[in-house]
Amino acid sequence: MALASDPLSVLAVQSLHSITFGVFYVTAVRYITRIIPWQYRATGMALFVIFWSSVSGLLSGAFGGLLFEAAGRPAFYQLAALLAFVAGLGFLYRHLFAKPEDMNVGGISV
C-alpha cells in the first residue's frame, strides 16, 4: 500500500488482503490452541478475541489515524510493514528456539 499510486493497485493489494487475512486468522487461532494448556483454552481464546476486536482496533484507530495524518500514507504503511516483520521474527524465533518443555501442551507434546 505504501507504493500504490493508483486505484487499481490499491484494489490489487486489497484483493490479496482478502486471502491473507483468512489465513492469518485461522493460523492465529491454531497457534493459540497449541501454546495454551487445554484447561485455559477458553480463557485464551476470549482474551484473543478481546484484544483482536477491541483493544487493537481502538489503539490502531487512534494512533494509526494520527500517524497517517501526520506522516502520510507511505510512512504509515512502511511502519506497519516493519512492525509486522518484527512480529514475524519474534514468532520465528519462538518456533525455532522453543525448549521442548515449552511445547508440552496439556500433557501432550506437540
Coordinates of N, CA and C in Angstrom, one line a residue:
M1 N 0.8 -1.2 0.0 CA 0.0 0.0 0.0 C 0.9 1.3 0.0
A2 N 2.0 1.2 0.6 CA 2.9 2.3 0.6 C 3.3 2.7 -0.8
L3 N 3.4 1.8 -1.7 CA 3.8 2.0 -3.1 C 2.7 2.2 -4.1
A4 N 1.5 1.9 -3.6 CA 0.3 2.0 -4.5 C 0.1 3.5 -4.9
S5 N 0.0 3.7 -6.2 CA -0.1 5.1 -6.7 C -1.5 5.3 -7.4
D6 N -2.2 4.3 -7.8 CA -3.4 4.4 -8.5 C -4.5 3.5 -7.9
P7 N -5.7 3.7 -8.2 CA -6.8 2.9 -7.6 C -6.7 1.4 -7.9
L8 N -6.2 1.1 -9.1 CA -6.1 -0.3 -9.5 C -5.1 -1.1 -8.6
S9 N -4.0 -0.4 -8.3 CA -3.0 -1.1 -7.5 C -3.5 -1.2 -6.0
V10 N -4.4 -0.3 -5.6 CA -5.0 -0.4 -4.3 C -5.9 -1.6 -4.3
L11 N -6.7 -1.7 -5.3 CA -7.6 -2.9 -5.4 C -6.9 -4.2 -5.4
A12 N -5.7 -4.2 -6.1 CA -4.9 -5.4 -6.2 C -4.4 -5.8 -4.8
V13 N -3.9 -4.8 -4.1 CA -3.4 -5.1 -2.7 C -4.5 -5.5 -1.8
Q14 N -5.7 -4.9 -1.9 CA -6.8 -5.3 -1.1 C -7.3 -6.7 -1.4
S15 N -7.3 -7.1 -2.7 CA -7.7 -8.4 -3.0 C -6.7 -9.5 -2.4
L16 N -5.5 -9.1 -2.3 CA -4.5 -10.0 -1.6 C -4.8 -10.1 -0.1
H17 N -5.2 -8.9 0.4 CA -5.6 -8.9 1.8 C -6.8 -9.8 2.1
S18 N -7.7 -9.9 1.2 CA -8.9 -10.8 1.4 C -8.5 -12.2 1.6
I19 N -7.4 -12.6 1.0 CA -6.9 -14.0 1.1 C -6.0 -14.2 2.3
T20 N -5.1 -13.3 2.5 CA -4.1 -13.4 3.6 C -4.8 -13.2 5.0
F21 N -5.8 -12.4 5.1 CA -6.5 -12.2 6.4 C -7.1 -13.5 6.9
G22 N -7.7 -14.3 6.0 CA -8.3 -15.6 6.4 C -7.2 -16.5 6.9
V23 N -6.1 -16.6 6.1 CA -5.0 -17.4 6.5 C -4.4 -17.0 7.9
F24 N -4.3 -15.7 8.1 CA -3.8 -15.2 9.3 C -4.7 -15.6 10.5
Y25 N -6.0 -15.4 10.3 CA -6.9 -15.6 11.4 C -6.9 -17.1 11.8
V26 N -7.0 -18.0 10.8 CA -7.0 -19.4 11.1 C -5.7 -19.8 11.8
T27 N -4.6 -19.3 11.3 CA -3.3 -19.6 11.9 C -3.2 -19.1 13.3
A28 N -3.7 -17.9 13.6 CA -3.6 -17.4 14.9 C -4.4 -18.2 15.9
V29 N -5.6 -18.7 15.5 CA -6.4 -19.5 16.4 C -5.8 -20.8 16.6
R30 N -5.2 -21.4 15.6 CA -4.5 -22.7 15.8 C -3.3 -22.5 16.7
Y31 N -2.6 -21.4 16.5 CA -1.4 -21.2 17.3 C -1.8 -21.0 18.8
I32 N -2.8 -20.3 19.0 CA -3.3 -20.2 20.4 C -3.7 -21.5 21.0
T33 N -4.4 -22.3 20.3 CA -4.7 -23.6 20.8 C -3.5 -24.5 21.0
R34 N -2.4 -24.3 20.4 CA -1.2 -25.1 20.6 C -0.4 -24.6 21.8
I35 N -0.4 -23.3 22.1 CA 0.5 -22.8 23.1 C -0.2 -22.7 24.5
I36 N -1.5 -22.7 24.5 CA -2.2 -22.6 25.8 C -2.6 -24.0 26.3
P37 N -2.4 -24.3 27.5 CA -2.8 -25.6 28.0 C -4.4 -25.7 27.9
W38 N -4.8 -26.9 27.7 CA -6.2 -27.1 27.4 C -7.2 -26.6 28.5
Q39 N -6.7 -26.6 29.8 CA -7.5 -26.1 30.9 C -7.9 -24.6 30.7
Y40 N -7.0 -23.8 30.0 CA -7.1 -22.4 29.9 C -7.5 -22.0 28.5
R41 N -7.8 -22.9 27.6 CA -8.0 -22.6 26.2 C -9.2 -21.6 26.0
A42 N -10.3 -21.8 26.7 CA -11.4 -20.9 26.6 C -11.0 -19.5 27.0
T43 N -10.3 -19.3 28.1 CA -9.8 -18.0 28.5 C -8.9 -17.4 27.5
G44 N -8.0 -18.2 27.0 CA -7.0 -17.7 26.0 C -7.7 -17.2 24.7
M45 N -8.7 -18.0 24.3 CA -9.5 -17.6 23.1 C -10.3 -16.3 23.4
A46 N -10.8 -16.2 24.6 CA -11.6 -15.0 25.0 C -10.7 -13.8 25.0
L47 N -9.5 -13.9 25.5 CA -8.5 -12.8 25.5 C -8.1 -12.4 24.1
F48 N -7.9 -13.5 23.3 CA -7.5 -13.2 21.9 C -8.6 -12.3 21.2
V49 N -9.9 -12.7 21.4 CA -11.0 -12.0 20.7 C -11.1 -10.6 21.3
I50 N -10.9 -10.4 22.6 CA -11.0 -9.1 23.2 C -9.9 -8.2 22.7
F51 N -8.6 -8.7 22.6 CA -7.5 -7.9 22.1 C -7.6 -7.7 20.6
W52 N -8.1 -8.7 19.9 CA -8.1 -8.6 18.4 C -9.2 -7.6 18.0
S53 N -10.4 -7.7 18.6 CA -11.5 -7.0 18.1 C -11.7 -5.6 18.8
S54 N -11.2 -5.5 20.0 CA -11.5 -4.3 20.8 C -10.2 -3.4 21.0
V55 N -9.3 -3.9 21.7 CA -8.1 -3.1 22.1 C -7.3 -2.7 20.9
S56 N -7.1 -3.7 20.0 CA -6.2 -3.4 18.8 C -6.9 -2.4 17.9
G57 N -8.2 -2.5 17.7 CA -9.0 -1.6 16.9 C -9.0 -0.2 17.5
L58 N -9.1 -0.1 18.8 CA -9.1 1.2 19.5 C -7.7 1.9 19.3
L59 N -6.6 1.1 19.6 CA -5.3 1.7 19.5 C -4.9 2.0 18.1
S60 N -5.2 1.1 17.2 CA -4.8 1.3 15.8 C -5.6 2.5 15.2
G61 N -6.9 2.6 15.5 CA -7.7 3.7 15.0 C -7.2 5.0 15.5
A62 N -6.8 5.1 16.8 CA -6.4 6.3 17.4 C -5.0 6.7 16.9
F63 N -4.1 5.9 17.2 CA -2.7 6.2 16.9 C -2.3 6.1 15.4
G64 N -3.0 5.1 14.8 CA -2.8 4.9 13.3 C -3.3 6.1 12.6
G65 N -4.4 6.6 13.0 CA -5.0 7.8 12.3 C -4.1 9.0 12.5
L66 N -3.6 9.2 13.7 CA -2.7 10.3 14.0 C -1.4 10.2 13.1
L67 N -0.8 9.0 13.1 CA 0.4 8.8 12.2 C 0.1 9.0 10.8
F68 N -1.1 8.5 10.3 CA -1.4 8.6 8.9 C -1.6 10.1 8.6
E69 N -2.2 10.9 9.4 CA -2.4 12.3 9.2 C -1.1 13.1 9.2
A70 N -0.3 12.7 10.2 CA 1.0 13.5 10.4 C 2.1 13.1 9.4
A71 N 2.2 11.9 9.1 CA 3.4 11.4 8.3 C 3.0 11.1 6.8
G72 N 1.7 10.8 6.6 CA 1.2 10.4 5.3 C 1.1 8.9 5.1
R73 N 0.5 8.6 4.0 CA 0.2 7.2 3.7 C 1.4 6.3 3.5
P74 N 2.4 6.7 2.8 CA 3.6 5.8 2.6 C 4.3 5.5 4.0
A75 N 4.5 6.5 4.8 CA 5.2 6.3 6.1 C 4.3 5.4 7.0
F76 N 3.0 5.6 6.9 CA 2.1 4.8 7.7 C 2.2 3.3 7.4
Y77 N 2.1 3.0 6.1 CA 2.2 1.6 5.7 C 3.6 1.0 5.8
Q78 N 4.6 1.8 5.6 CA 6.0 1.3 5.9 C 6.2 0.9 7.3
L79 N 5.7 1.8 8.2 CA 5.8 1.4 9.7 C 5.0 0.1 10.0
A80 N 3.8 0.0 9.4 CA 3.0 -1.2 9.6 C 3.8 -2.4 9.1
A81 N 4.4 -2.3 7.9 CA 5.2 -3.4 7.4 C 6.3 -3.8 8.3
L82 N 7.0 -2.8 8.8 CA 8.2 -3.0 9.7 C 7.7 -3.7 11.0
L83 N 6.6 -3.3 11.6 CA 6.1 -3.9 12.8 C 5.7 -5.3 12.5
A84 N 5.0 -5.6 11.4 CA 4.7 -7.0 11.0 C 5.9 -7.8 10.8
F85 N 6.9 -7.3 10.2 CA 8.2 -8.0 10.0 C 8.8 -8.4 11.4
V86 N 8.9 -7.4 12.3 CA 9.4 -7.7 13.6 C 8.6 -8.7 14.4
A87 N 7.3 -8.6 14.3 CA 6.5 -9.6 14.9 C 6.7 -11.0 14.3
G88 N 6.9 -11.1 13.0 CA 7.2 -12.3 12.3 C 8.5 -12.9 12.8
L89 N 9.5 -12.1 13.0 CA 10.8 -12.5 13.5 C 10.6 -13.1 14.9
G90 N 9.8 -12.5 15.7 CA 9.5 -13.0 17.1 C 8.9 -14.3 17.1
F91 N 7.9 -14.5 16.2 CA 7.3 -15.8 16.1 C 8.2 -16.9 15.6
L92 N 9.0 -16.5 14.6 CA 10.0 -17.4 14.1 C 11.0 -17.8 15.1
Y93 N 11.5 -16.9 15.9 CA 12.4 -17.1 17.0 C 11.8 -18.1 18.0
R94 N 10.6 -17.9 18.4 CA 10.0 -18.8 19.3 C 9.8 -20.2 18.7
H95 N 9.5 -20.3 17.5 CA 9.3 -21.6 16.8 C 10.6 -22.3 16.7
L96 N 11.7 -21.6 16.4 CA 12.9 -22.3 16.2 C 13.7 -22.6 17.5
F97 N 13.5 -21.8 18.5 CA 14.3 -21.9 19.7 C 13.5 -22.2 20.9
A98 N 12.3 -22.7 20.8 CA 11.5 -23.0 22.0 C 12.1 -24.3 22.6
K99 N 12.1 -24.3 23.9 CA 12.6 -25.5 24.6 C 11.5 -26.6 24.5
P100 N 11.9 -27.8 24.5 CA 10.9 -28.9 24.4 C 9.8 -28.8 25.5
E101 N 10.1 -28.4 26.7 CA 9.1 -28.3 27.7 C 8.1 -27.2 27.5
D102 N 8.6 -26.2 26.7 CA 7.7 -25.1 26.3 C 6.6 -25.6 25.3
M103 N 6.9 -26.7 24.6 CA 5.9 -27.2 23.6 C 5.0 -28.3 24.2
N104 N 5.1 -28.5 25.5 CA 4.2 -29.5 26.1 C 2.9 -28.8 26.5
V105 N 1.9 -29.2 25.8 CA 0.6 -28.5 25.9 C -0.4 -29.5 26.5
G106 N -0.8 -29.2 27.8 CA -1.8 -30.1 28.4 C -1.4 -31.5 28.6
G107 N -0.1 -31.7 28.8 CA 0.4 -33.1 28.9 C 0.7 -33.8 27.6
I108 N 0.5 -33.1 26.5 CA 0.7 -33.7 25.2 C 1.8 -33.0 24.5
S109 N 2.8 -33.6 24.1 CA 3.9 -32.9 23.3 C 3.4 -32.7 21.9
V110 N 3.6 -31.4 21.4 CA 3.3 -31.1 20.1 C 4.5 -30.8 19.2

